[in-house]
mmCIF file of C-alpha atoms and ligand atoms in Angstrom:
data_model
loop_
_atom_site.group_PDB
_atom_site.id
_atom_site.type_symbol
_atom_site.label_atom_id
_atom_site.label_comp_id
_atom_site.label_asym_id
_atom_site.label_seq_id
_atom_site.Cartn_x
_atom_site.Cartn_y
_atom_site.Cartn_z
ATOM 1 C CA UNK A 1 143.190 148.505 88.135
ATOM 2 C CA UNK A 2 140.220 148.060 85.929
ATOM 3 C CA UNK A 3 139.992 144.263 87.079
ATOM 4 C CA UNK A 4 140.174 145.476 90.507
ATOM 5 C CA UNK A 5 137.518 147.569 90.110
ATOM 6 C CA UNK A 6 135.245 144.570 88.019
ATOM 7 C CA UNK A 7 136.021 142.183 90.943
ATOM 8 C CA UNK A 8 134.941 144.753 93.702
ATOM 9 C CA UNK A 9 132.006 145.462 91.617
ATOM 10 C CA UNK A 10 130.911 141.658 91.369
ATOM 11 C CA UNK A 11 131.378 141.229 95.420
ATOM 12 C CA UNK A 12 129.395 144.471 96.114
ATOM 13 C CA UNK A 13 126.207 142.907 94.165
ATOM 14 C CA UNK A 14 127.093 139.711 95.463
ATOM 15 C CA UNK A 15 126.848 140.398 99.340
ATOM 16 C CA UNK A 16 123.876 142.969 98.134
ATOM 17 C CA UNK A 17 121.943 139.655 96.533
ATOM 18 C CA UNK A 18 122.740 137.802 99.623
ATOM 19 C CA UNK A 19 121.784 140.318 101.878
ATOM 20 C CA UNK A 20 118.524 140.724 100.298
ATOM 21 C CA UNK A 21 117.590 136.779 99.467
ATOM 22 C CA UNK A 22 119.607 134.762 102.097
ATOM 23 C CA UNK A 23 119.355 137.097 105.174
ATOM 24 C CA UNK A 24 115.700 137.926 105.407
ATOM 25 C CA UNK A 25 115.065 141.424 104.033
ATOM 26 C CA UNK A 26 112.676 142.287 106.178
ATOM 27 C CA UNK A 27 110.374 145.093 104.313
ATOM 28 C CA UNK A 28 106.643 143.923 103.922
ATOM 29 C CA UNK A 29 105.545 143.742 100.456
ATOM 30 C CA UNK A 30 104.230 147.262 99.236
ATOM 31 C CA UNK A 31 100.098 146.851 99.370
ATOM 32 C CA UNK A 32 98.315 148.475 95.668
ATOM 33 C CA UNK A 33 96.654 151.177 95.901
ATOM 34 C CA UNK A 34 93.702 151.007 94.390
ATOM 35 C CA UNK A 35 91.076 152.823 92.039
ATOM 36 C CA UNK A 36 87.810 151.132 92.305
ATOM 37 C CA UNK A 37 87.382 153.022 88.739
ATOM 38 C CA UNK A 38 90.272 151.617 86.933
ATOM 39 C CA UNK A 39 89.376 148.026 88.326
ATOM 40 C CA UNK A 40 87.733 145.394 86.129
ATOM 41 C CA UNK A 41 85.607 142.474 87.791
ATOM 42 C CA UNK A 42 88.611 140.235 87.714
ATOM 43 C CA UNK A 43 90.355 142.896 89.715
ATOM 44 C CA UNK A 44 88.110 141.633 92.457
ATOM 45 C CA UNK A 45 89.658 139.389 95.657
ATOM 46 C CA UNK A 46 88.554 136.549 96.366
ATOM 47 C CA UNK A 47 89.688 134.981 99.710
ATOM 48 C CA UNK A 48 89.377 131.352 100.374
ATOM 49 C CA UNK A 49 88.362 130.574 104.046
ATOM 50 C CA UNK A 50 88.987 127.083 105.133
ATOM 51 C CA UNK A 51 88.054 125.632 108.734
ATOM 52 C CA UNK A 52 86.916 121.896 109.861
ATOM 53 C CA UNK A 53 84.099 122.254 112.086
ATOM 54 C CA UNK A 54 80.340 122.271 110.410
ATOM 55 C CA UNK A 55 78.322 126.017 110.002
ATOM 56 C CA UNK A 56 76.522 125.748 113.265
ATOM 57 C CA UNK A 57 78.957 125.802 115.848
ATOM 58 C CA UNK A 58 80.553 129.229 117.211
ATOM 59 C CA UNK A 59 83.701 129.002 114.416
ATOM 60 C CA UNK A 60 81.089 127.660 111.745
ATOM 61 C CA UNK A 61 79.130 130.794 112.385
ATOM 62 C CA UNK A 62 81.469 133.465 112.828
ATOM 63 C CA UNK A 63 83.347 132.775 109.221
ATOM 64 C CA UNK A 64 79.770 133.152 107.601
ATOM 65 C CA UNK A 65 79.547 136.584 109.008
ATOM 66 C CA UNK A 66 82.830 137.274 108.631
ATOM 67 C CA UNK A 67 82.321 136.797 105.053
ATOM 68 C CA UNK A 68 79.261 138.690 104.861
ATOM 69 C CA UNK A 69 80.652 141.811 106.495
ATOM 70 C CA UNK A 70 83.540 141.783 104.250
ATOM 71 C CA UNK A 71 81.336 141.844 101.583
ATOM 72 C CA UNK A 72 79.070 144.449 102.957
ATOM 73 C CA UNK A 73 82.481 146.704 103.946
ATOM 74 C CA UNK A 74 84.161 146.287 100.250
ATOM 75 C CA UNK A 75 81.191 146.967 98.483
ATOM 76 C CA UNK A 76 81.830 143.188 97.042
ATOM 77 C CA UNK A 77 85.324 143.759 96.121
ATOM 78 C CA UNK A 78 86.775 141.230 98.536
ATOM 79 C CA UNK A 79 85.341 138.004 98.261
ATOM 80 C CA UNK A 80 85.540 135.612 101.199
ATOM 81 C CA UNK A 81 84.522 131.789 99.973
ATOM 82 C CA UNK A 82 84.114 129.921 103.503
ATOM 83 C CA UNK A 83 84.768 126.372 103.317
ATOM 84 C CA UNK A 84 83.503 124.100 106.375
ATOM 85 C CA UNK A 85 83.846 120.785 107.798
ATOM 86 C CA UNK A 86 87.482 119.713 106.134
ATOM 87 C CA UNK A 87 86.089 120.189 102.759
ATOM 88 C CA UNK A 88 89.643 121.155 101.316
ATOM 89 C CA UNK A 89 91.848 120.807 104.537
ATOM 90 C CA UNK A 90 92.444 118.935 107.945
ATOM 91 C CA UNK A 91 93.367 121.281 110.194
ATOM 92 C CA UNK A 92 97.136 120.442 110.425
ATOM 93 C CA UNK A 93 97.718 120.696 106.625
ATOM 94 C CA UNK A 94 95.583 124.540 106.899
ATOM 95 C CA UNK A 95 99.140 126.128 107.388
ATOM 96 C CA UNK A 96 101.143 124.446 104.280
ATOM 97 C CA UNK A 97 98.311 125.506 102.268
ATOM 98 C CA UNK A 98 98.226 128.965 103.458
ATOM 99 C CA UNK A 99 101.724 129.594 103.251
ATOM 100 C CA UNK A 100 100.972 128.143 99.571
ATOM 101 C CA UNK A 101 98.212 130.981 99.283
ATOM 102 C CA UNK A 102 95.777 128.109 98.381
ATOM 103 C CA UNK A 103 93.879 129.402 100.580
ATOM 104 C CA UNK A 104 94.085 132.656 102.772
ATOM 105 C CA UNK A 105 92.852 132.711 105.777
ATOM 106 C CA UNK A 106 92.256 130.105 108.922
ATOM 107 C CA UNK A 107 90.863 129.539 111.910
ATOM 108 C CA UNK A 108 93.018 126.607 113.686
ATOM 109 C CA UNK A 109 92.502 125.533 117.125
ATOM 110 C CA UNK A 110 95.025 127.215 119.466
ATOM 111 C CA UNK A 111 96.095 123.312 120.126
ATOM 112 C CA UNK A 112 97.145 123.053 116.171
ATOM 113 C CA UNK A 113 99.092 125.916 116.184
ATOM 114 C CA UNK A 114 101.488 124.973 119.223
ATOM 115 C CA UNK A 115 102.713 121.814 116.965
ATOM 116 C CA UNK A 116 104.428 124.823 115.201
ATOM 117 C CA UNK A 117 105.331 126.944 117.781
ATOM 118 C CA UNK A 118 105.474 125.477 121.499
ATOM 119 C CA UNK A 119 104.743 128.636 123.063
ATOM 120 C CA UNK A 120 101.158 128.282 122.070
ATOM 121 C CA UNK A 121 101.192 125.080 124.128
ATOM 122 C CA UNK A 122 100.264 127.638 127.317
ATOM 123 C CA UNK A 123 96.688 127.564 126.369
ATOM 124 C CA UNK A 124 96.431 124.000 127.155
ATOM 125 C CA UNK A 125 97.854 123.850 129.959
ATOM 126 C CA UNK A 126 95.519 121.802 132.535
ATOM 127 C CA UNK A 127 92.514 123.881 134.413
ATOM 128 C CA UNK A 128 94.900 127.295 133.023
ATOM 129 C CA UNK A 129 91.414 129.061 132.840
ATOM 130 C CA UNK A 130 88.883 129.110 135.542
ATOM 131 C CA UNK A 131 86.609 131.039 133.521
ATOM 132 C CA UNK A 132 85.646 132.963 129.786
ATOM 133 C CA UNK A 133 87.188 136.346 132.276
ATOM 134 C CA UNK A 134 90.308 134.679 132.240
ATOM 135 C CA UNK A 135 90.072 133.483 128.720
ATOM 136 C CA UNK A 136 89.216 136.502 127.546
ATOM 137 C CA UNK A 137 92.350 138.780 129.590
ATOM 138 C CA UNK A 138 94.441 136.267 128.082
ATOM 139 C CA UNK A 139 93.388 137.164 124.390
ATOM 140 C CA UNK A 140 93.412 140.712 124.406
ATOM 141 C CA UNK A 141 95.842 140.854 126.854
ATOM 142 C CA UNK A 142 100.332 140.758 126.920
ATOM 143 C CA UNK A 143 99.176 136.675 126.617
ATOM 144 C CA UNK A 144 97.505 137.190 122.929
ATOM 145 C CA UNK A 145 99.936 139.868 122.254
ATOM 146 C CA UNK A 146 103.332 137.559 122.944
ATOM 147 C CA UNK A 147 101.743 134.545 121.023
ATOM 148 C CA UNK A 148 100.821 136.558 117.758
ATOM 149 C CA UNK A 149 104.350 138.170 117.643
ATOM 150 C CA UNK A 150 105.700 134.231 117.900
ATOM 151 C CA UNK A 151 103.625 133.346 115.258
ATOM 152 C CA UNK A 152 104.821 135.873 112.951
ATOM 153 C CA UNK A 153 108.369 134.717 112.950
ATOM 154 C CA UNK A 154 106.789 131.694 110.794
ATOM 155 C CA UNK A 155 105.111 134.605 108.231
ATOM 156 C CA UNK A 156 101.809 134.188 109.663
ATOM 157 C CA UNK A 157 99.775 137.376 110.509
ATOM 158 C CA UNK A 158 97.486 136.720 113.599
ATOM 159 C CA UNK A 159 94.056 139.225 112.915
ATOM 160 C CA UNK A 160 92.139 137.339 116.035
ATOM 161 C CA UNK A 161 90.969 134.894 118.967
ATOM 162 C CA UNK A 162 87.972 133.194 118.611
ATOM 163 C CA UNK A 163 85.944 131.690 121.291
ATOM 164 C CA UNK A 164 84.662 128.131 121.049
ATOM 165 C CA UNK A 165 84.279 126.965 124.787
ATOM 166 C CA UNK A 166 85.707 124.785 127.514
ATOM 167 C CA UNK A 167 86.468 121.294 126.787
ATOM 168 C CA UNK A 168 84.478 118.776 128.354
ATOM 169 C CA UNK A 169 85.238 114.822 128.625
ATOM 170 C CA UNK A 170 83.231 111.479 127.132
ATOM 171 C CA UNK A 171 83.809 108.157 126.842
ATOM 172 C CA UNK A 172 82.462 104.809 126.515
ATOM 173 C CA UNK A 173 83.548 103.048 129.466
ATOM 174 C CA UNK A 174 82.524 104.446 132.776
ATOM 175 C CA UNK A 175 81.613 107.365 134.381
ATOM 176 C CA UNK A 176 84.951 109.406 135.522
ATOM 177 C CA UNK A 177 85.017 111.500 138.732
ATOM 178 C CA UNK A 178 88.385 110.396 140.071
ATOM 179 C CA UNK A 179 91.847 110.940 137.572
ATOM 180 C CA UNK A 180 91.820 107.514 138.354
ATOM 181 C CA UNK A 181 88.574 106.848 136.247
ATOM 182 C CA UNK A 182 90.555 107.607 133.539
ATOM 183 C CA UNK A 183 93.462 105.000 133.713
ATOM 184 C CA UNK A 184 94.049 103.246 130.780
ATOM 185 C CA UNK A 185 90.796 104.770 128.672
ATOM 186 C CA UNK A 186 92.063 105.459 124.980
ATOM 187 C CA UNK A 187 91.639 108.658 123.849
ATOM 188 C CA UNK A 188 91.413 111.004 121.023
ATOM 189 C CA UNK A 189 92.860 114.128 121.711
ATOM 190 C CA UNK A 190 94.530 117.206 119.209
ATOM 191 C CA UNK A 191 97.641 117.141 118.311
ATOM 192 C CA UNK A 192 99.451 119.543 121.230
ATOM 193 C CA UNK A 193 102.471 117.917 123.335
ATOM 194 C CA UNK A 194 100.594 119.110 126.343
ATOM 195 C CA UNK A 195 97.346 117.096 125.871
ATOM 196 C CA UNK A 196 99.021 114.262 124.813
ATOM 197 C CA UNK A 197 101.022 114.603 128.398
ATOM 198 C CA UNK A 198 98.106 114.997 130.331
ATOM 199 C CA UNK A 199 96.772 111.929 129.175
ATOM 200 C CA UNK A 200 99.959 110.284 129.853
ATOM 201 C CA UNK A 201 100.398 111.439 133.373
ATOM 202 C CA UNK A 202 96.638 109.997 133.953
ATOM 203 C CA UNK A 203 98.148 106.374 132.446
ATOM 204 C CA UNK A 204 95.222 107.183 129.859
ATOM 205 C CA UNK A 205 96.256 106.042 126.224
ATOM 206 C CA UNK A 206 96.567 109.461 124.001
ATOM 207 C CA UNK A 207 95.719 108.540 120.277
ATOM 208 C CA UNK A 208 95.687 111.365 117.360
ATOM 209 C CA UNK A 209 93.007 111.839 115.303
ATOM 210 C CA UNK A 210 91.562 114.419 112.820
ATOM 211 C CA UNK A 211 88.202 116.054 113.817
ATOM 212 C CA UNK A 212 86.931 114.723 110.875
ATOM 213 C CA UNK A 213 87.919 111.189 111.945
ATOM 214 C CA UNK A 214 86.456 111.383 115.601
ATOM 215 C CA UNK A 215 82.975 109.818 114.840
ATOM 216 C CA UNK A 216 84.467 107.051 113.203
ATOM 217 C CA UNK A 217 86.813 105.923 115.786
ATOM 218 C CA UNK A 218 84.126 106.967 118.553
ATOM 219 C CA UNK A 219 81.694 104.541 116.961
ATOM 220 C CA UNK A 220 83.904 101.526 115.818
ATOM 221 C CA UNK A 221 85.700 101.685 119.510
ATOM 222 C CA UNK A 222 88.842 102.658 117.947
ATOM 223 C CA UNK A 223 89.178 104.781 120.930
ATOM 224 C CA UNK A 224 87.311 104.779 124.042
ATOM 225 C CA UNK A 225 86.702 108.175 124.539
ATOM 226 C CA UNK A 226 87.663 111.996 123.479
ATOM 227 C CA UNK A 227 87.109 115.550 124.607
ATOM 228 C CA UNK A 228 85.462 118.789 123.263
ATOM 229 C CA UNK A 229 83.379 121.184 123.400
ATOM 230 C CA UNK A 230 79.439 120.904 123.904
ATOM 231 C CA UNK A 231 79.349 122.512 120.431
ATOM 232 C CA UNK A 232 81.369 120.093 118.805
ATOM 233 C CA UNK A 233 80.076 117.371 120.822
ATOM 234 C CA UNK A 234 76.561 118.058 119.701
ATOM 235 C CA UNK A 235 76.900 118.985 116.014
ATOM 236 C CA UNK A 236 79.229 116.434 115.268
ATOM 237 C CA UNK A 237 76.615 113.636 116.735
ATOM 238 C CA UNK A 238 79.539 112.449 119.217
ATOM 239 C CA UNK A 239 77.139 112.209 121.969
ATOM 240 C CA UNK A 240 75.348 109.949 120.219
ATOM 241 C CA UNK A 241 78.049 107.459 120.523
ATOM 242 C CA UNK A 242 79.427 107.564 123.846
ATOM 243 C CA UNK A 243 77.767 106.625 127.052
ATOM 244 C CA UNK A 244 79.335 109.320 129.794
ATOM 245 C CA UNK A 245 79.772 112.881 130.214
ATOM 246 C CA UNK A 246 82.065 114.803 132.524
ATOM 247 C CA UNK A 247 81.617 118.597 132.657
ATOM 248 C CA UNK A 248 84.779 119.229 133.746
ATOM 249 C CA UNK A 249 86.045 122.447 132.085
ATOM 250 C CA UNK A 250 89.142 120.740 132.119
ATOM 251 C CA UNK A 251 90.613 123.022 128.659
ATOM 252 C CA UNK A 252 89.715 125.820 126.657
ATOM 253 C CA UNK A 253 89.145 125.401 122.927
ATOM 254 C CA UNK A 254 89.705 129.081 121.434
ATOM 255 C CA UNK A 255 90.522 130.060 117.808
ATOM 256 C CA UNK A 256 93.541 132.209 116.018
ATOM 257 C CA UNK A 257 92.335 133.630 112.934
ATOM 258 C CA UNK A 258 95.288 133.397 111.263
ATOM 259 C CA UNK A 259 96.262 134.964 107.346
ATOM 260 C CA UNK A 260 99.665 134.777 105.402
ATOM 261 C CA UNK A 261 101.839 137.906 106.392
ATOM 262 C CA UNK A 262 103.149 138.644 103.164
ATOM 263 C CA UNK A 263 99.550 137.650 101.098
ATOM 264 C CA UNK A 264 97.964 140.448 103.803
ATOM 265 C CA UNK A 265 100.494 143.047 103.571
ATOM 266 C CA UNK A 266 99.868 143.030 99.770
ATOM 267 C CA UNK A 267 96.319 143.995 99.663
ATOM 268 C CA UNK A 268 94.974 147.146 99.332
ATOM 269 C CA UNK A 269 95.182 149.533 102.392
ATOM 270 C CA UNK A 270 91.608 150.069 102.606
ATOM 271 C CA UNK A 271 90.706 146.521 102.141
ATOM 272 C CA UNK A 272 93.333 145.606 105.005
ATOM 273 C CA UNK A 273 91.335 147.643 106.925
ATOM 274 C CA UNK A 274 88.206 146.674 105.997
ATOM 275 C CA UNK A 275 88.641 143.215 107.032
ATOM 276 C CA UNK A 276 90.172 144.203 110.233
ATOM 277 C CA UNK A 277 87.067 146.270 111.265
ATOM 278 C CA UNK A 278 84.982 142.942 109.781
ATOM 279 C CA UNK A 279 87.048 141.174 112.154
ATOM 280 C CA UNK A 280 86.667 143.120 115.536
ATOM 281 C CA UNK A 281 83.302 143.100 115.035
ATOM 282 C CA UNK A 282 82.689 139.530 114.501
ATOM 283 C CA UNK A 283 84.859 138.454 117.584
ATOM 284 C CA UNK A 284 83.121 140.729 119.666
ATOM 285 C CA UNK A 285 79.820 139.079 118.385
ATOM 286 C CA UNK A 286 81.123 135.924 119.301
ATOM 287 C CA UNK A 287 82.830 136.498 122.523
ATOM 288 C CA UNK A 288 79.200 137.330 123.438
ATOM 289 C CA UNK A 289 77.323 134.694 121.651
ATOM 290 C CA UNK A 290 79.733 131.589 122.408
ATOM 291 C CA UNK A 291 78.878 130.396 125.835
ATOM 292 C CA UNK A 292 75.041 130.766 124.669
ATOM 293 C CA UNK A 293 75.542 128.617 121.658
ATOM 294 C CA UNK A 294 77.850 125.935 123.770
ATOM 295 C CA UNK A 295 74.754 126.530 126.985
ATOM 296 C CA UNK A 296 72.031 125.567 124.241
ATOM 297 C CA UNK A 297 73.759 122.498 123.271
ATOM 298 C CA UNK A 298 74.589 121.209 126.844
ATOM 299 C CA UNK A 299 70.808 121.765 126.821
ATOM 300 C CA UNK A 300 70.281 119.694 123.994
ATOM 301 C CA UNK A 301 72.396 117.060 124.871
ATOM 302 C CA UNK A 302 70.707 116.756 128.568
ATOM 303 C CA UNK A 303 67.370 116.271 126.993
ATOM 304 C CA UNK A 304 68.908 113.900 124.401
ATOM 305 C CA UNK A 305 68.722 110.836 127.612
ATOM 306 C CA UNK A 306 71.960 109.505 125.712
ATOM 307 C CA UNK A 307 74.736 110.355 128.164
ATOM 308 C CA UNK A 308 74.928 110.105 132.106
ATOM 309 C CA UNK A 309 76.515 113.698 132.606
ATOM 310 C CA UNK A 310 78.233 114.460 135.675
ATOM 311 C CA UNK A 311 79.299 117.487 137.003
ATOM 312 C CA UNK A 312 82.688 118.151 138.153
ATOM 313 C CA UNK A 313 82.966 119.843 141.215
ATOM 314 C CA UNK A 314 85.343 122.392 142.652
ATOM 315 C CA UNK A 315 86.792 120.253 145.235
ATOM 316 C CA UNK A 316 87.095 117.289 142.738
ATOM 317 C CA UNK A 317 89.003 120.237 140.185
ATOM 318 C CA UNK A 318 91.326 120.134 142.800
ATOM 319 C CA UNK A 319 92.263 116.564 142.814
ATOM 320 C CA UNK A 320 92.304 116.901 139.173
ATOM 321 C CA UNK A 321 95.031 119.926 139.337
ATOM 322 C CA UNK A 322 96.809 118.047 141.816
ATOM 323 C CA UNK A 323 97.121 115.223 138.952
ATOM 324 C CA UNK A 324 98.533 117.488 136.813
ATOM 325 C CA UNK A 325 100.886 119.286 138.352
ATOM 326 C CA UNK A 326 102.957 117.568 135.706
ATOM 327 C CA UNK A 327 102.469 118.915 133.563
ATOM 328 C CA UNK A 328 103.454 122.267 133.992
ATOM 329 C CA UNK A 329 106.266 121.735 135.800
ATOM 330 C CA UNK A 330 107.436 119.986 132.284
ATOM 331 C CA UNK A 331 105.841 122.741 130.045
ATOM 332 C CA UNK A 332 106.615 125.732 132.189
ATOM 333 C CA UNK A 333 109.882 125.611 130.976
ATOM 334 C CA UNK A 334 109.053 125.064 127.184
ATOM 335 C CA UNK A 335 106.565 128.061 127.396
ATOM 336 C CA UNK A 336 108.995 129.985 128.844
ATOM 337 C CA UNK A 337 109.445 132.367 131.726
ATOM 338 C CA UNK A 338 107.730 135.644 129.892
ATOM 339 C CA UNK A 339 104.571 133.865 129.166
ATOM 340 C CA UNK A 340 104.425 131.882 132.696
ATOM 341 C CA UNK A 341 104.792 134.772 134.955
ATOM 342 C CA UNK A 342 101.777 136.135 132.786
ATOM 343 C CA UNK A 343 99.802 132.824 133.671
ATOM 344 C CA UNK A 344 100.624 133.452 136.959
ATOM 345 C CA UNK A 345 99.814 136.660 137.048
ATOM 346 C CA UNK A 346 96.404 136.094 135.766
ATOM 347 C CA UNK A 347 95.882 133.166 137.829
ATOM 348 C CA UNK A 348 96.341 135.729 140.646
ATOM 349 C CA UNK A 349 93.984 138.204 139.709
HETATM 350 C C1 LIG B 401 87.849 122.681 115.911
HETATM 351 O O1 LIG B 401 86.973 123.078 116.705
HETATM 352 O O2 LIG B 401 88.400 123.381 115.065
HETATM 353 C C2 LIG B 401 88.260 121.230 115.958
HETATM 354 C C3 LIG B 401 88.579 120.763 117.321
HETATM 355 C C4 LIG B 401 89.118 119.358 117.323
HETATM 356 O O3 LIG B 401 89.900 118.953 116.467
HETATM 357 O O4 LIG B 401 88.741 118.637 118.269
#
């Protein structure tokens, strides 16, 4: 009897250890509370902020006030160290090291993140957008709202979009009006299924690149061509090496501000929050300020003389869609039917 009762004992903790390692115990991490009085200046958090793109474009801009509102909110007990242009990551290896709590929060291109889920892939869709309305219902709307709760099966807690700007096309070779302009042009493009397919379907030749490497292959004619946003076009010098311009709005190029679920559940209620209010505000700042700063540099690059620029039209969009029809006839069904019928349904409105 008493070995019965030692065996039974041993399986009970057993299938409790299992339950609790092997079969995802869900409970978030308990946050500490805290006692500003109690702390000591080691007590103090300091969050490392890692993104690729340099301190004057929309993303570049937004983490320094992110950081500075933070600061502002905590009375300096959270800490946000912003790192810029790749200095400790390339956008792909952002998530590793987050999930590693090298670093804690990240602002990846919506195109990076759908090489880990493929339901983000519905932002780059082809011509999805028409306009920074659309972009925006789709953020704060059942679109944003189905993508973060994806994300978080992978532990990763989504606190916000951020706005970049449309994507517009360069190259080297000649100026493209036609899809067929683009046949056979090499191009650098993120690494998302969908853009690589859209180049396909134009018989362009996709290549993958990091932003950081983009210059360099622009200007040793690795690659013949790439597209981005006016931003990124301009601070990165890009239009200094390519010859054409096509305005096309062909793709939007937003952000998810993105922090490790359990690493965020563990702070400090009141911190939490305080970053969450730093947040809001500095997304609302730059859903406003975007398009100005991407405007200024289309400016900028105009008066530069070093690219012929044209101007896609809406009939030529057309012929472009058309093209690409493709594409979401392939990707429809990866996306899946929830998130398509809201694409449609904003494509409606
Ligand atoms: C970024 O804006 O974060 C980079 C975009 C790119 O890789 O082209």
């Amino acid at each position: 009897m008493k070995g019965l009762i030692t065996i039974c004992s041993f399986l009970l903790v057993g299938i409790l250890t299992a339950y609790y390692i092997g079969f995802g115990f869900q409970e978030q991490p308990k946050p500490r509370a805290i006692d500003k009085e109690l702390e000591g200046l080691n007590e103090k958090y300091l969050l490392r902020f890692s993104h690729v793109v340099a301190e004057n474009t929309p993303k570049g801009l937004a983490a320094s006030m992110f950081a500075q509102l933070v600061r502002e909110k905590t009375d300096g007990w959270v800490e946000v160290q912003v790192f810029p242009n790749a200095m400790l990551y390339e956008a792909q290896d952002e998530f590793d090291a987050l999930m590693r709590n090298d670093i804690h929060i990240i602002a990846p291109a919506l195109s990076e993140v759908s090489v880990l889920d493929r339901k983000w892939l519905v932002m780059d869709l082809p011509y999805v957008f028409q306009n920074e309305q659309m972009v925006e219902a789709a953020f704060n709307g059942r679109i944003g709202e189905l993508l973060f709760e994806s994300i978080g099966d992978y532990g990763l807690h989504g606190i916000a979009f951020w706005d970049n700007g449309f994507k517009q096309f360069t190259n080297n070779i000649r100026p493209v009006v036609e899809p067929e302009d683009i046949k056979g042009l090499s191009v650098r493009v993120m690494p998302s299924e969908a853009l690589v397919d859209t180049y396909r379907v134009l018989d362009a030749k996709p290549r993958l690149f990091s932003f950081n490497e983009v210059y360099n292959v622009l200007s040793t004619g690795i690659v013949d061509g790439t597209e981005n946003t006016l931003s990124n076009i301009y601070s990165k010098g890009f239009y200094r090496q390519q010859k054409y311009m096509t305005v096309s709005n062909h793709n939007y190029l937003g952000y998810a501000v993105l922090m490790n679920s359990n690493f965020f559940h563990t702070l400090p209620v009141d911190y939490q929050n305080s970053i969450i209010e730093a947040m809001n505000e500095v997304t609302m700042w730059l859903r406003e300020h975007s398009k100005v700063i991407n405007d200024e540099m289309l400016y900028r690059i105009e008066n530069s003389g070093q690219l012929e620029i044209h101007y896609q039209t809406e009939s030529e969009k057309k012929i472009w869609r058309q093209a690409l029809k493709p594409i979401y006839d392939k990707y429809g069904q990866i996306i899946g039917d929830e998130l398509m019928k809201e694409v449609i349904k904003l494509q409606g409105k």
